[in-house]
Amino acid sequence: MTANGTEGRGGPGAFRRRLLLAVDAQGYGRSDAVTQREFQTGLARLLDAAAGAAGLDRDRWETQEAGDSVFAVLPEGTDEPALVDAFMRALDAGLRAFNRNRVPHARLRLRAAVHFGPASPGPNGFVDRAPVEIGRILDSAPLRGALAAAPDDACLAVAVSASVFHDTVGAEYTTVPAEAFRQVRVEQKEYRGDAWIWVPGSRAGQPAPVPDRPAAEGPRQVRPQTPTDPEYTGPEPTGPEPAGGAPVTRIRVTADEVAGDATVIRADRLEGTVEGDAEVGRVAPGGTLIGLDLRSGGDGK
């Protein structure tokens, strides 16, 4: 942990409400040593550049770093809208530049979380409620799923706590409209609370991603939906419908691991255009991943 510009102020047990930032790299553990080194170097440089663009003095941040992640307690009086708005926009732009012309597995993609609450220095890091809460938000399935489900050129998924959203975004202190955020429920370990997620560059109102689920829960089966279904929550068709008014079926599945049989689309009969894809970290021994399981054809009899 580095304490820049605040050594001697307060001490263990001192009560302070502070603005908190946490970031973590996607897929760092699956990368080779060369890529991990590039990610570490790039992350530090990108955070410095984004802080400078937002007018934030990173030399005064109190930070804990762990290779692919950074947790920071910002100085008292830090401009909260600047962190949510200008900093995140600059970080997203820097990530896009960093990833330009890089192969997919070597692209740096980040999850970021912003929170405001009590945080005090302890013997081995920061203590109190807020550091725990921001860690739970950063590691939550909704935020992981938002980044996994985002387009390949998306580099950043940002989650803000309820207090940050209402006090900054909802109160229109940022140029990011409230409609660009999607409210989610975070239930991570002992933490229960709401958060708001924004993926810079994505359209507002994107569908909720499929949450992460442990492999022990078994294979994931998904019933295909079409835009004509009453419960349809997917995107609107982006092109003309097939002749005859047949529907377009689109589905996306994300999972860290497939341990059993997983089917992306399974149906007795499908008409029109079928678009489906899956993003899977690994298929365990004995596991299978089926893209399309069409049980019968023709008229479905």
C-alpha atoms as a PDB file:
ATOM      1  CA  MET A   1       0.000   0.000   0.000  1.00  0.00           C
ATOM      2  CA  THR A   2       1.284   3.445  -0.813  1.00  0.00           C
ATOM      3  CA  ALA A   3       0.050   6.500   1.040  1.00  0.00           C
ATOM      4  CA  ASN A   4       0.847   9.526  -1.066  1.00  0.00           C
ATOM      5  CA  GLY A   5       0.572  12.935   0.569  1.00  0.00           C
ATOM      6  CA  THR A   6      -1.485  11.739   3.545  1.00  0.00           C
ATOM      7  CA  GLU A   7       1.074  10.110   5.854  1.00  0.00           C
ATOM      8  CA  GLY A   8       0.527  11.260   9.402  1.00  0.00           C
ATOM      9  CA  ARG A   9      -3.039  12.391   8.829  1.00  0.00           C
ATOM     10  CA  GLY A  10      -5.405  10.493  11.086  1.00  0.00           C
ATOM     11  CA  GLY A  11      -4.484   6.941  11.984  1.00  0.00           C
ATOM     12  CA  PRO A  12      -5.925   3.493  12.593  1.00  0.00           C
ATOM     13  CA  GLY A  13      -9.495   3.902  13.737  1.00  0.00           C
ATOM     14  CA  ALA A  14      -9.824   7.492  12.503  1.00  0.00           C
ATOM     15  CA  PHE A  15     -13.217   8.035  10.853  1.00  0.00           C
ATOM     16  CA  ARG A  16     -13.123   9.439   7.335  1.00  0.00           C
ATOM     17  CA  ARG A  17     -15.619   9.423   4.482  1.00  0.00           C
ATOM     18  CA  ARG A  18     -13.748   9.185   1.230  1.00  0.00           C
ATOM     19  CA  LEU A  19     -14.261   8.642  -2.488  1.00  0.00           C
ATOM     20  CA  LEU A  20     -13.098   5.155  -3.483  1.00  0.00           C
ATOM     21  CA  LEU A  21     -12.039   3.699  -6.836  1.00  0.00           C
ATOM     22  CA  ALA A  22     -11.360   0.050  -7.665  1.00  0.00           C
ATOM     23  CA  VAL A  23     -10.316  -1.445 -11.017  1.00  0.00           C
ATOM     24  CA  ASP A  24      -9.553  -4.990 -12.111  1.00  0.00           C
ATOM     25  CA  ALA A  25      -8.412  -6.534 -15.404  1.00  0.00           C
ATOM     26  CA  GLN A  26     -10.483  -9.198 -17.132  1.00  0.00           C
ATOM     27  CA  GLY A  27      -8.785 -12.501 -17.927  1.00  0.00           C
ATOM     28  CA  TYR A  28      -5.459 -11.568 -16.299  1.00  0.00           C
ATOM     29  CA  GLY A  29      -4.958 -15.008 -14.753  1.00  0.00           C
ATOM     30  CA  ARG A  30      -5.349 -16.745 -18.130  1.00  0.00           C
ATOM     31  CA  SER A  31      -2.701 -14.550 -19.783  1.00  0.00           C
ATOM     32  CA  ASP A  32       0.965 -15.478 -20.228  1.00  0.00           C
ATOM     33  CA  ALA A  33       3.749 -13.697 -18.345  1.00  0.00           C
ATOM     34  CA  VAL A  34       4.546 -11.313 -21.211  1.00  0.00           C
ATOM     35  CA  THR A  35       0.915 -10.211 -21.529  1.00  0.00           C
ATOM     36  CA  GLN A  36       0.566  -9.860 -17.746  1.00  0.00           C
ATOM     37  CA  ARG A  37       3.601  -7.566 -17.677  1.00  0.00           C
ATOM     38  CA  GLU A  38       2.131  -5.480 -20.507  1.00  0.00           C
ATOM     39  CA  PHE A  39      -1.191  -5.267 -18.657  1.00  0.00           C
ATOM     40  CA  GLN A  40       0.503  -4.091 -15.435  1.00  0.00           C
ATOM     41  CA  THR A  41       2.531  -1.460 -17.252  1.00  0.00           C
ATOM     42  CA  GLY A  42      -0.429  -0.336 -19.330  1.00  0.00           C
ATOM     43  CA  LEU A  43      -2.788  -0.149 -16.355  1.00  0.00           C
ATOM     44  CA  ALA A  44      -0.501   2.150 -14.374  1.00  0.00           C
ATOM     45  CA  ARG A  45       0.075   4.410 -17.385  1.00  0.00           C
ATOM     46  CA  LEU A  46      -3.617   4.568 -18.291  1.00  0.00           C
ATOM     47  CA  LEU A  47      -4.679   5.437 -14.734  1.00  0.00           C
ATOM     48  CA  ASP A  48      -2.093   8.222 -14.613  1.00  0.00           C
ATOM     49  CA  ALA A  49      -3.255   9.628 -17.956  1.00  0.00           C
ATOM     50  CA  ALA A  50      -6.949   9.440 -17.069  1.00  0.00           C
ATOM     51  CA  ALA A  51      -6.364  11.149 -13.727  1.00  0.00           C
ATOM     52  CA  GLY A  52      -4.452  13.931 -15.448  1.00  0.00           C
ATOM     53  CA  ALA A  53      -7.181  14.403 -18.051  1.00  0.00           C
ATOM     54  CA  ALA A  54      -9.804  14.653 -15.286  1.00  0.00           C
ATOM     55  CA  GLY A  55      -7.781  17.097 -13.186  1.00  0.00           C
ATOM     56  CA  LEU A  56      -7.242  14.552 -10.393  1.00  0.00           C
ATOM     57  CA  ASP A  57      -3.921  14.470  -8.531  1.00  0.00           C
ATOM     58  CA  ARG A  58      -3.013  10.777  -8.508  1.00  0.00           C
ATOM     59  CA  ASP A  59       0.126  11.470  -6.450  1.00  0.00           C
ATOM     60  CA  ARG A  60      -2.199  12.062  -3.492  1.00  0.00           C
ATOM     61  CA  TRP A  61      -4.133   8.818  -3.875  1.00  0.00           C
ATOM     62  CA  GLU A  62      -3.677   6.158  -1.199  1.00  0.00           C
ATOM     63  CA  THR A  63      -3.466   2.926  -3.161  1.00  0.00           C
ATOM     64  CA  GLN A  64      -3.289  -0.829  -2.802  1.00  0.00           C
ATOM     65  CA  GLU A  65      -2.056  -2.621  -5.925  1.00  0.00           C
ATOM     66  CA  ALA A  66      -2.139  -6.329  -6.760  1.00  0.00           C
ATOM     67  CA  GLY A  67      -0.860  -6.877 -10.290  1.00  0.00           C
ATOM     68  CA  ASP A  68      -4.073  -6.722 -12.260  1.00  0.00           C
ATOM     69  CA  SER A  69      -6.033  -4.590  -9.790  1.00  0.00           C
ATOM     70  CA  VAL A  70      -5.835  -1.240  -8.049  1.00  0.00           C
ATOM     71  CA  PHE A  71      -7.814   0.017  -5.067  1.00  0.00           C
ATOM     72  CA  ALA A  72      -7.537   3.724  -4.293  1.00  0.00           C
ATOM     73  CA  VAL A  73      -8.783   6.022  -1.559  1.00  0.00           C
ATOM     74  CA  LEU A  74      -8.888   9.526  -3.001  1.00  0.00           C
ATOM     75  CA  PRO A  75      -8.135  12.713  -1.029  1.00  0.00           C
ATOM     76  CA  GLU A  76     -10.851  14.554   0.834  1.00  0.00           C
ATOM     77  CA  GLY A  77     -12.606  17.052  -1.398  1.00  0.00           C
ATOM     78  CA  THR A  78     -11.975  15.113  -4.622  1.00  0.00           C
ATOM     79  CA  ASP A  79     -14.341  16.100  -7.425  1.00  0.00           C
ATOM     80  CA  GLU A  80     -16.725  13.134  -7.503  1.00  0.00           C
ATOM     81  CA  PRO A  81     -18.345  13.942 -10.888  1.00  0.00           C
ATOM     82  CA  ALA A  82     -14.865  14.236 -12.433  1.00  0.00           C
ATOM     83  CA  LEU A  83     -14.050  10.670 -11.375  1.00  0.00           C
ATOM     84  CA  VAL A  84     -17.310   9.253 -12.726  1.00  0.00           C
ATOM     85  CA  ASP A  85     -17.313  11.304 -15.919  1.00  0.00           C
ATOM     86  CA  ALA A  86     -14.042  12.740 -17.259  1.00  0.00           C
ATOM     87  CA  PHE A  87     -11.812  10.106 -15.659  1.00  0.00           C
ATOM     88  CA  MET A  88     -13.841   7.155 -16.959  1.00  0.00           C
ATOM     89  CA  ARG A  89     -14.166   8.648 -20.437  1.00  0.00           C
ATOM     90  CA  ALA A  90     -10.404   9.223 -20.587  1.00  0.00           C
ATOM     91  CA  LEU A  91      -9.722   5.721 -19.261  1.00  0.00           C
ATOM     92  CA  ASP A  92     -12.006   4.210 -21.906  1.00  0.00           C
ATOM     93  CA  ALA A  93     -10.303   6.227 -24.661  1.00  0.00           C
ATOM     94  CA  GLY A  94      -6.877   5.159 -23.402  1.00  0.00           C
ATOM     95  CA  LEU A  95      -7.900   1.505 -23.321  1.00  0.00           C
ATOM     96  CA  ARG A  96      -9.186   1.677 -26.895  1.00  0.00           C
ATOM     97  CA  ALA A  97      -5.880   3.158 -28.034  1.00  0.00           C
ATOM     98  CA  PHE A  98      -3.920   0.549 -26.063  1.00  0.00           C
ATOM     99  CA  ASN A  99      -5.935  -2.286 -27.626  1.00  0.00           C
ATOM    100  CA  ARG A 100      -5.777  -1.053 -31.202  1.00  0.00           C
ATOM    101  CA  ASN A 101      -4.344  -3.763 -33.483  1.00  0.00           C
ATOM    102  CA  ARG A 102      -3.926  -6.198 -30.569  1.00  0.00           C
ATOM    103  CA  VAL A 103      -5.204  -9.761 -30.898  1.00  0.00           C
ATOM    104  CA  PRO A 104      -8.305 -10.504 -28.766  1.00  0.00           C
ATOM    105  CA  HIS A 105      -6.545 -12.413 -25.965  1.00  0.00           C
ATOM    106  CA  ALA A 106      -4.028  -9.566 -25.538  1.00  0.00           C
ATOM    107  CA  ARG A 107      -6.611  -6.790 -25.167  1.00  0.00           C
ATOM    108  CA  LEU A 108      -6.814  -5.068 -21.812  1.00  0.00           C
ATOM    109  CA  ARG A 109     -10.419  -4.821 -20.587  1.00  0.00           C
ATOM    110  CA  LEU A 110     -11.250  -3.406 -17.178  1.00  0.00           C
ATOM    111  CA  ARG A 111     -14.015  -3.474 -14.607  1.00  0.00           C
ATOM    112  CA  ALA A 112     -14.185  -0.332 -12.467  1.00  0.00           C
ATOM    113  CA  ALA A 113     -16.233   0.586  -9.401  1.00  0.00           C
ATOM    114  CA  VAL A 114     -16.791   3.914  -7.637  1.00  0.00           C
ATOM    115  CA  HIS A 115     -18.145   4.288  -4.099  1.00  0.00           C
ATOM    116  CA  PHE A 116     -18.227   6.892  -1.325  1.00  0.00           C
ATOM    117  CA  GLY A 117     -18.157   5.985   2.337  1.00  0.00           C
ATOM    118  CA  PRO A 118     -16.125   5.459   5.498  1.00  0.00           C
ATOM    119  CA  ALA A 119     -12.590   4.141   4.976  1.00  0.00           C
ATOM    120  CA  SER A 120      -9.717   4.255   7.459  1.00  0.00           C
ATOM    121  CA  PRO A 121      -6.130   2.970   7.300  1.00  0.00           C
ATOM    122  CA  GLY A 122      -5.443  -0.287   9.085  1.00  0.00           C
ATOM    123  CA  PRO A 123      -2.370  -2.420   9.761  1.00  0.00           C
ATOM    124  CA  ASN A 124      -2.665  -4.204   6.389  1.00  0.00           C
ATOM    125  CA  GLY A 125      -4.809  -2.014   4.179  1.00  0.00           C
ATOM    126  CA  PHE A 126      -8.014  -0.053   4.613  1.00  0.00           C
ATOM    127  CA  VAL A 127     -10.780  -0.960   7.015  1.00  0.00           C
ATOM    128  CA  ASP A 128     -14.460  -0.072   7.523  1.00  0.00           C
ATOM    129  CA  ARG A 129     -17.565  -0.750   5.479  1.00  0.00           C
ATOM    130  CA  ALA A 130     -16.881   1.113   2.221  1.00  0.00           C
ATOM    131  CA  PRO A 131     -13.709  -0.769   1.142  1.00  0.00           C
ATOM    132  CA  VAL A 132     -15.563  -4.065   1.592  1.00  0.00           C
ATOM    133  CA  GLU A 133     -18.605  -2.826  -0.323  1.00  0.00           C
ATOM    134  CA  ILE A 134     -16.667  -1.546  -3.322  1.00  0.00           C
ATOM    135  CA  GLY A 135     -14.824  -4.861  -3.494  1.00  0.00           C
ATOM    136  CA  ARG A 136     -18.109  -6.754  -3.613  1.00  0.00           C
ATOM    137  CA  ILE A 137     -19.454  -4.458  -6.357  1.00  0.00           C
ATOM    138  CA  LEU A 138     -16.255  -4.835  -8.405  1.00  0.00           C
ATOM    139  CA  ASP A 139     -16.369  -8.653  -8.196  1.00  0.00           C
ATOM    140  CA  SER A 140     -20.138  -8.966  -8.687  1.00  0.00           C
ATOM    141  CA  ALA A 141     -21.676 -11.170 -11.361  1.00  0.00           C
ATOM    142  CA  PRO A 142     -23.669  -8.279 -12.953  1.00  0.00           C
ATOM    143  CA  LEU A 143     -20.519  -6.220 -13.555  1.00  0.00           C
ATOM    144  CA  ARG A 144     -18.516  -9.201 -14.807  1.00  0.00           C
ATOM    145  CA  GLY A 145     -21.407 -10.158 -17.054  1.00  0.00           C
ATOM    146  CA  ALA A 146     -21.785  -6.627 -18.422  1.00  0.00           C
ATOM    147  CA  LEU A 147     -18.182  -6.600 -19.627  1.00  0.00           C
ATOM    148  CA  ALA A 148     -18.361 -10.152 -20.968  1.00  0.00           C
ATOM    149  CA  ALA A 149     -21.577  -9.408 -22.888  1.00  0.00           C
ATOM    150  CA  ALA A 150     -20.349  -6.080 -24.281  1.00  0.00           C
ATOM    151  CA  PRO A 151     -19.131  -5.831 -27.890  1.00  0.00           C
ATOM    152  CA  ASP A 152     -15.558  -6.915 -28.501  1.00  0.00           C
ATOM    153  CA  ASP A 153     -14.403  -3.312 -28.944  1.00  0.00           C
ATOM    154  CA  ALA A 154     -15.776  -2.315 -25.517  1.00  0.00           C
ATOM    155  CA  CYS A 155     -12.920  -1.999 -23.038  1.00  0.00           C
ATOM    156  CA  LEU A 156     -14.515  -0.809 -19.806  1.00  0.00           C
ATOM    157  CA  ALA A 157     -17.525  -1.549 -17.592  1.00  0.00           C
ATOM    158  CA  VAL A 158     -18.175   0.893 -14.744  1.00  0.00           C
ATOM    159  CA  ALA A 159     -20.333   0.283 -11.670  1.00  0.00           C
ATOM    160  CA  VAL A 160     -21.236   3.032  -9.216  1.00  0.00           C
ATOM    161  CA  SER A 161     -22.885   2.596  -5.845  1.00  0.00           C
ATOM    162  CA  ALA A 162     -26.353   3.928  -5.064  1.00  0.00           C
ATOM    163  CA  SER A 163     -25.035   7.015  -3.263  1.00  0.00           C
ATOM    164  CA  VAL A 164     -22.680   7.929  -6.123  1.00  0.00           C
ATOM    165  CA  PHE A 165     -25.354   7.392  -8.757  1.00  0.00           C
ATOM    166  CA  HIS A 166     -28.033   9.471  -7.032  1.00  0.00           C
ATOM    167  CA  ASP A 167     -25.707  12.279  -5.895  1.00  0.00           C
ATOM    168  CA  THR A 168     -23.768  12.711  -9.139  1.00  0.00           C
ATOM    169  CA  VAL A 169     -25.374  11.062 -12.165  1.00  0.00           C
ATOM    170  CA  GLY A 170     -29.017  11.303 -11.084  1.00  0.00           C
ATOM    171  CA  ALA A 171     -28.513  14.916 -10.010  1.00  0.00           C
ATOM    172  CA  GLU A 172     -27.079  15.672 -13.489  1.00  0.00           C
ATOM    173  CA  TYR A 173     -23.607  16.703 -12.350  1.00  0.00           C
ATOM    174  CA  THR A 174     -22.080  14.603 -15.135  1.00  0.00           C
ATOM    175  CA  THR A 175     -22.350  14.624 -18.916  1.00  0.00           C
ATOM    176  CA  VAL A 176     -23.219  10.922 -18.746  1.00  0.00           C
ATOM    177  CA  PRO A 177     -27.037  10.673 -18.714  1.00  0.00           C
ATOM    178  CA  ALA A 178     -28.736   8.529 -16.116  1.00  0.00           C
ATOM    179  CA  GLU A 179     -30.289   6.514 -18.953  1.00  0.00           C
ATOM    180  CA  ALA A 180     -26.815   5.259 -19.911  1.00  0.00           C
ATOM    181  CA  PHE A 181     -26.688   3.324 -16.640  1.00  0.00           C
ATOM    182  CA  ARG A 182     -28.514   0.093 -15.885  1.00  0.00           C
ATOM    183  CA  GLN A 183     -29.605  -0.658 -12.320  1.00  0.00           C
ATOM    184  CA  VAL A 184     -28.634  -4.096 -11.006  1.00  0.00           C
ATOM    185  CA  ARG A 185     -28.878  -5.979  -7.748  1.00  0.00           C
ATOM    186  CA  VAL A 186     -25.556  -7.006  -6.221  1.00  0.00           C
ATOM    187  CA  GLU A 187     -25.579 -10.029  -3.946  1.00  0.00           C
ATOM    188  CA  GLN A 188     -21.946 -10.899  -3.349  1.00  0.00           C
ATOM    189  CA  LYS A 189     -20.990 -12.829  -0.215  1.00  0.00           C
ATOM    190  CA  GLU A 190     -22.459 -10.912   2.738  1.00  0.00           C
ATOM    191  CA  TYR A 191     -23.184  -7.745   0.717  1.00  0.00           C
ATOM    192  CA  ARG A 192     -26.654  -6.884  -0.582  1.00  0.00           C
ATOM    193  CA  GLY A 193     -27.274  -3.638  -2.426  1.00  0.00           C
ATOM    194  CA  ASP A 194     -28.023  -1.876  -5.704  1.00  0.00           C
ATOM    195  CA  ALA A 195     -25.480  -0.616  -8.204  1.00  0.00           C
ATOM    196  CA  TRP A 196     -25.666   1.113 -11.581  1.00  0.00           C
ATOM    197  CA  ILE A 197     -23.597  -0.103 -14.538  1.00  0.00           C
ATOM    198  CA  TRP A 198     -22.375   1.887 -17.524  1.00  0.00           C
ATOM    199  CA  VAL A 199     -20.399   0.520 -20.470  1.00  0.00           C
ATOM    200  CA  PRO A 200     -18.933   3.565 -22.275  1.00  0.00           C
ATOM    201  CA  GLY A 201     -19.742   3.558 -25.959  1.00  0.00           C
ATOM    202  CA  SER A 202     -22.653   1.137 -25.642  1.00  0.00           C
ATOM    203  CA  ARG A 203     -26.261   2.054 -26.241  1.00  0.00           C
ATOM    204  CA  ALA A 204     -28.505   2.714 -23.252  1.00  0.00           C
ATOM    205  CA  GLY A 205     -30.981   0.099 -22.182  1.00  0.00           C
ATOM    206  CA  GLN A 206     -28.876  -2.894 -23.181  1.00  0.00           C
ATOM    207  CA  PRO A 207     -30.326  -6.225 -22.032  1.00  0.00           C
ATOM    208  CA  ALA A 208     -29.195  -7.640 -18.729  1.00  0.00           C
ATOM    209  CA  PRO A 209     -26.337 -10.113 -19.260  1.00  0.00           C
ATOM    210  CA  VAL A 210     -26.538 -13.710 -18.159  1.00  0.00           C
ATOM    211  CA  PRO A 211     -25.020 -13.745 -14.633  1.00  0.00           C
ATOM    212  CA  ASP A 212     -21.984 -15.831 -13.770  1.00  0.00           C
ATOM    213  CA  ARG A 213     -22.865 -19.180 -12.247  1.00  0.00           C
ATOM    214  CA  PRO A 214     -20.532 -21.751 -10.639  1.00  0.00           C
ATOM    215  CA  ALA A 215     -19.934 -24.883 -12.675  1.00  0.00           C
ATOM    216  CA  ALA A 216     -21.425 -26.964  -9.841  1.00  0.00           C
ATOM    217  CA  GLU A 217     -24.852 -25.617 -10.711  1.00  0.00           C
ATOM    218  CA  GLY A 218     -24.830 -27.718 -13.873  1.00  0.00           C
ATOM    219  CA  PRO A 219     -25.255 -26.903 -17.558  1.00  0.00           C
ATOM    220  CA  ARG A 220     -27.046 -23.785 -18.650  1.00  0.00           C
ATOM    221  CA  GLN A 221     -30.063 -24.271 -20.913  1.00  0.00           C
ATOM    222  CA  VAL A 222     -31.582 -21.187 -22.494  1.00  0.00           C
ATOM    223  CA  ARG A 223     -34.959 -21.015 -24.218  1.00  0.00           C
ATOM    224  CA  PRO A 224     -34.717 -18.938 -27.387  1.00  0.00           C
ATOM    225  CA  GLN A 225     -36.766 -15.762 -27.521  1.00  0.00           C
ATOM    226  CA  THR A 226     -37.971 -13.797 -30.510  1.00  0.00           C
ATOM    227  CA  PRO A 227     -38.984 -10.135 -30.744  1.00  0.00           C
ATOM    228  CA  THR A 228     -42.643 -11.228 -30.906  1.00  0.00           C
ATOM    229  CA  ASP A 229     -42.572 -12.949 -27.504  1.00  0.00           C
ATOM    230  CA  PRO A 230     -44.384 -11.004 -24.750  1.00  0.00           C
ATOM    231  CA  GLU A 231     -41.446 -11.527 -22.363  1.00  0.00           C
ATOM    232  CA  TYR A 232     -38.770 -10.639 -24.949  1.00  0.00           C
ATOM    233  CA  THR A 233     -35.956  -8.513 -23.428  1.00  0.00           C
ATOM    234  CA  GLY A 234     -33.369  -8.635 -26.197  1.00  0.00           C
ATOM    235  CA  PRO A 235     -32.315  -5.966 -28.689  1.00  0.00           C
ATOM    236  CA  GLU A 236     -34.540  -4.810 -31.487  1.00  0.00           C
ATOM    237  CA  PRO A 237     -33.728  -6.270 -34.921  1.00  0.00           C
ATOM    238  CA  THR A 238     -31.047  -4.238 -36.663  1.00  0.00           C
ATOM    239  CA  GLY A 239     -31.964  -5.235 -40.215  1.00  0.00           C
ATOM    240  CA  PRO A 240     -34.974  -6.278 -42.285  1.00  0.00           C
ATOM    241  CA  GLU A 241     -36.926  -9.311 -41.173  1.00  0.00           C
ATOM    242  CA  PRO A 242     -36.755 -12.401 -43.379  1.00  0.00           C
ATOM    243  CA  ALA A 243     -39.396 -12.752 -46.058  1.00  0.00           C
ATOM    244  CA  GLY A 244     -42.768 -13.869 -44.812  1.00  0.00           C
ATOM    245  CA  GLY A 245     -42.455 -12.144 -41.448  1.00  0.00           C
ATOM    246  CA  ALA A 246     -40.422 -14.990 -39.878  1.00  0.00           C
ATOM    247  CA  PRO A 247     -38.770 -13.902 -36.611  1.00  0.00           C
ATOM    248  CA  VAL A 248     -35.120 -13.271 -35.862  1.00  0.00           C
ATOM    249  CA  THR A 249     -33.881 -15.268 -32.853  1.00  0.00           C
ATOM    250  CA  ARG A 250     -30.827 -13.835 -31.106  1.00  0.00           C
ATOM    251  CA  ILE A 251     -29.166 -15.145 -27.980  1.00  0.00           C
ATOM    252  CA  ARG A 252     -25.811 -14.727 -26.183  1.00  0.00           C
ATOM    253  CA  VAL A 253     -24.450 -16.873 -23.352  1.00  0.00           C
ATOM    254  CA  THR A 254     -21.398 -16.216 -21.164  1.00  0.00           C
ATOM    255  CA  ALA A 255     -19.811 -18.615 -18.676  1.00  0.00           C
ATOM    256  CA  ASP A 256     -16.436 -19.044 -17.007  1.00  0.00           C
ATOM    257  CA  GLU A 257     -16.609 -22.833 -17.349  1.00  0.00           C
ATOM    258  CA  VAL A 258     -18.792 -25.536 -18.882  1.00  0.00           C
ATOM    259  CA  ALA A 259     -18.595 -28.726 -16.810  1.00  0.00           C
ATOM    260  CA  GLY A 260     -21.553 -30.615 -18.297  1.00  0.00           C
ATOM    261  CA  ASP A 261     -23.681 -30.272 -21.412  1.00  0.00           C
ATOM    262  CA  ALA A 262     -24.449 -26.654 -22.364  1.00  0.00           C
ATOM    263  CA  THR A 263     -26.740 -25.731 -25.237  1.00  0.00           C
ATOM    264  CA  VAL A 264     -26.796 -22.190 -26.608  1.00  0.00           C
ATOM    265  CA  ILE A 265     -30.065 -22.689 -28.545  1.00  0.00           C
ATOM    266  CA  ARG A 266     -32.340 -25.712 -28.247  1.00  0.00           C
ATOM    267  CA  ALA A 267     -35.755 -25.906 -29.855  1.00  0.00           C
ATOM    268  CA  ASP A 268     -38.110 -28.274 -31.634  1.00  0.00           C
ATOM    269  CA  ARG A 269     -38.614 -25.794 -34.435  1.00  0.00           C
ATOM    270  CA  LEU A 270     -37.092 -22.495 -35.441  1.00  0.00           C
ATOM    271  CA  GLU A 271     -38.102 -20.231 -38.288  1.00  0.00           C
ATOM    272  CA  GLY A 272     -36.370 -17.307 -39.907  1.00  0.00           C
ATOM    273  CA  THR A 273     -32.876 -16.235 -38.875  1.00  0.00           C
ATOM    274  CA  VAL A 274     -31.035 -17.672 -35.858  1.00  0.00           C
ATOM    275  CA  GLU A 275     -28.139 -15.697 -34.375  1.00  0.00           C
ATOM    276  CA  GLY A 276     -26.410 -17.111 -31.317  1.00  0.00           C
ATOM    277  CA  ASP A 277     -22.989 -17.049 -29.728  1.00  0.00           C
ATOM    278  CA  ALA A 278     -21.316 -18.091 -26.493  1.00  0.00           C
ATOM    279  CA  GLU A 279     -18.297 -16.733 -24.622  1.00  0.00           C
ATOM    280  CA  VAL A 280     -16.869 -19.537 -22.486  1.00  0.00           C
ATOM    281  CA  GLY A 281     -13.634 -19.421 -20.500  1.00  0.00           C
ATOM    282  CA  ARG A 282     -13.023 -23.166 -20.714  1.00  0.00           C
ATOM    283  CA  VAL A 283     -14.791 -26.472 -21.296  1.00  0.00           C
ATOM    284  CA  ALA A 284     -13.927 -28.913 -18.516  1.00  0.00           C
ATOM    285  CA  PRO A 285     -13.054 -32.548 -19.322  1.00  0.00           C
ATOM    286  CA  GLY A 286     -16.245 -34.363 -20.194  1.00  0.00           C
ATOM    287  CA  GLY A 287     -18.105 -31.130 -20.927  1.00  0.00           C
ATOM    288  CA  THR A 288     -19.749 -30.291 -24.233  1.00  0.00           C
ATOM    289  CA  LEU A 289     -20.916 -27.025 -25.765  1.00  0.00           C
ATOM    290  CA  ILE A 290     -23.575 -27.203 -28.469  1.00  0.00           C
ATOM    291  CA  GLY A 291     -24.289 -24.142 -30.583  1.00  0.00           C
ATOM    292  CA  LEU A 292     -27.669 -25.264 -31.984  1.00  0.00           C
ATOM    293  CA  ASP A 293     -29.715 -28.324 -30.997  1.00  0.00           C
ATOM    294  CA  LEU A 294     -32.677 -28.542 -33.389  1.00  0.00           C
ATOM    295  CA  ARG A 295     -34.640 -31.592 -32.322  1.00  0.00           C
ATOM    296  CA  SER A 296     -36.918 -31.863 -35.367  1.00  0.00           C
ATOM    297  CA  GLY A 297     -37.336 -30.071 -38.668  1.00  0.00           C
ATOM    298  CA  GLY A 298     -39.953 -29.459 -41.287  1.00  0.00           C
ATOM    299  CA  ASP A 299     -43.332 -28.760 -39.747  1.00  0.00           C
ATOM    300  CA  GLY A 300     -42.168 -29.866 -36.298  1.00  0.00           C
ATOM    301  CA  LYS A 301     -44.303 -33.043 -36.203  1.00  0.00           C
END
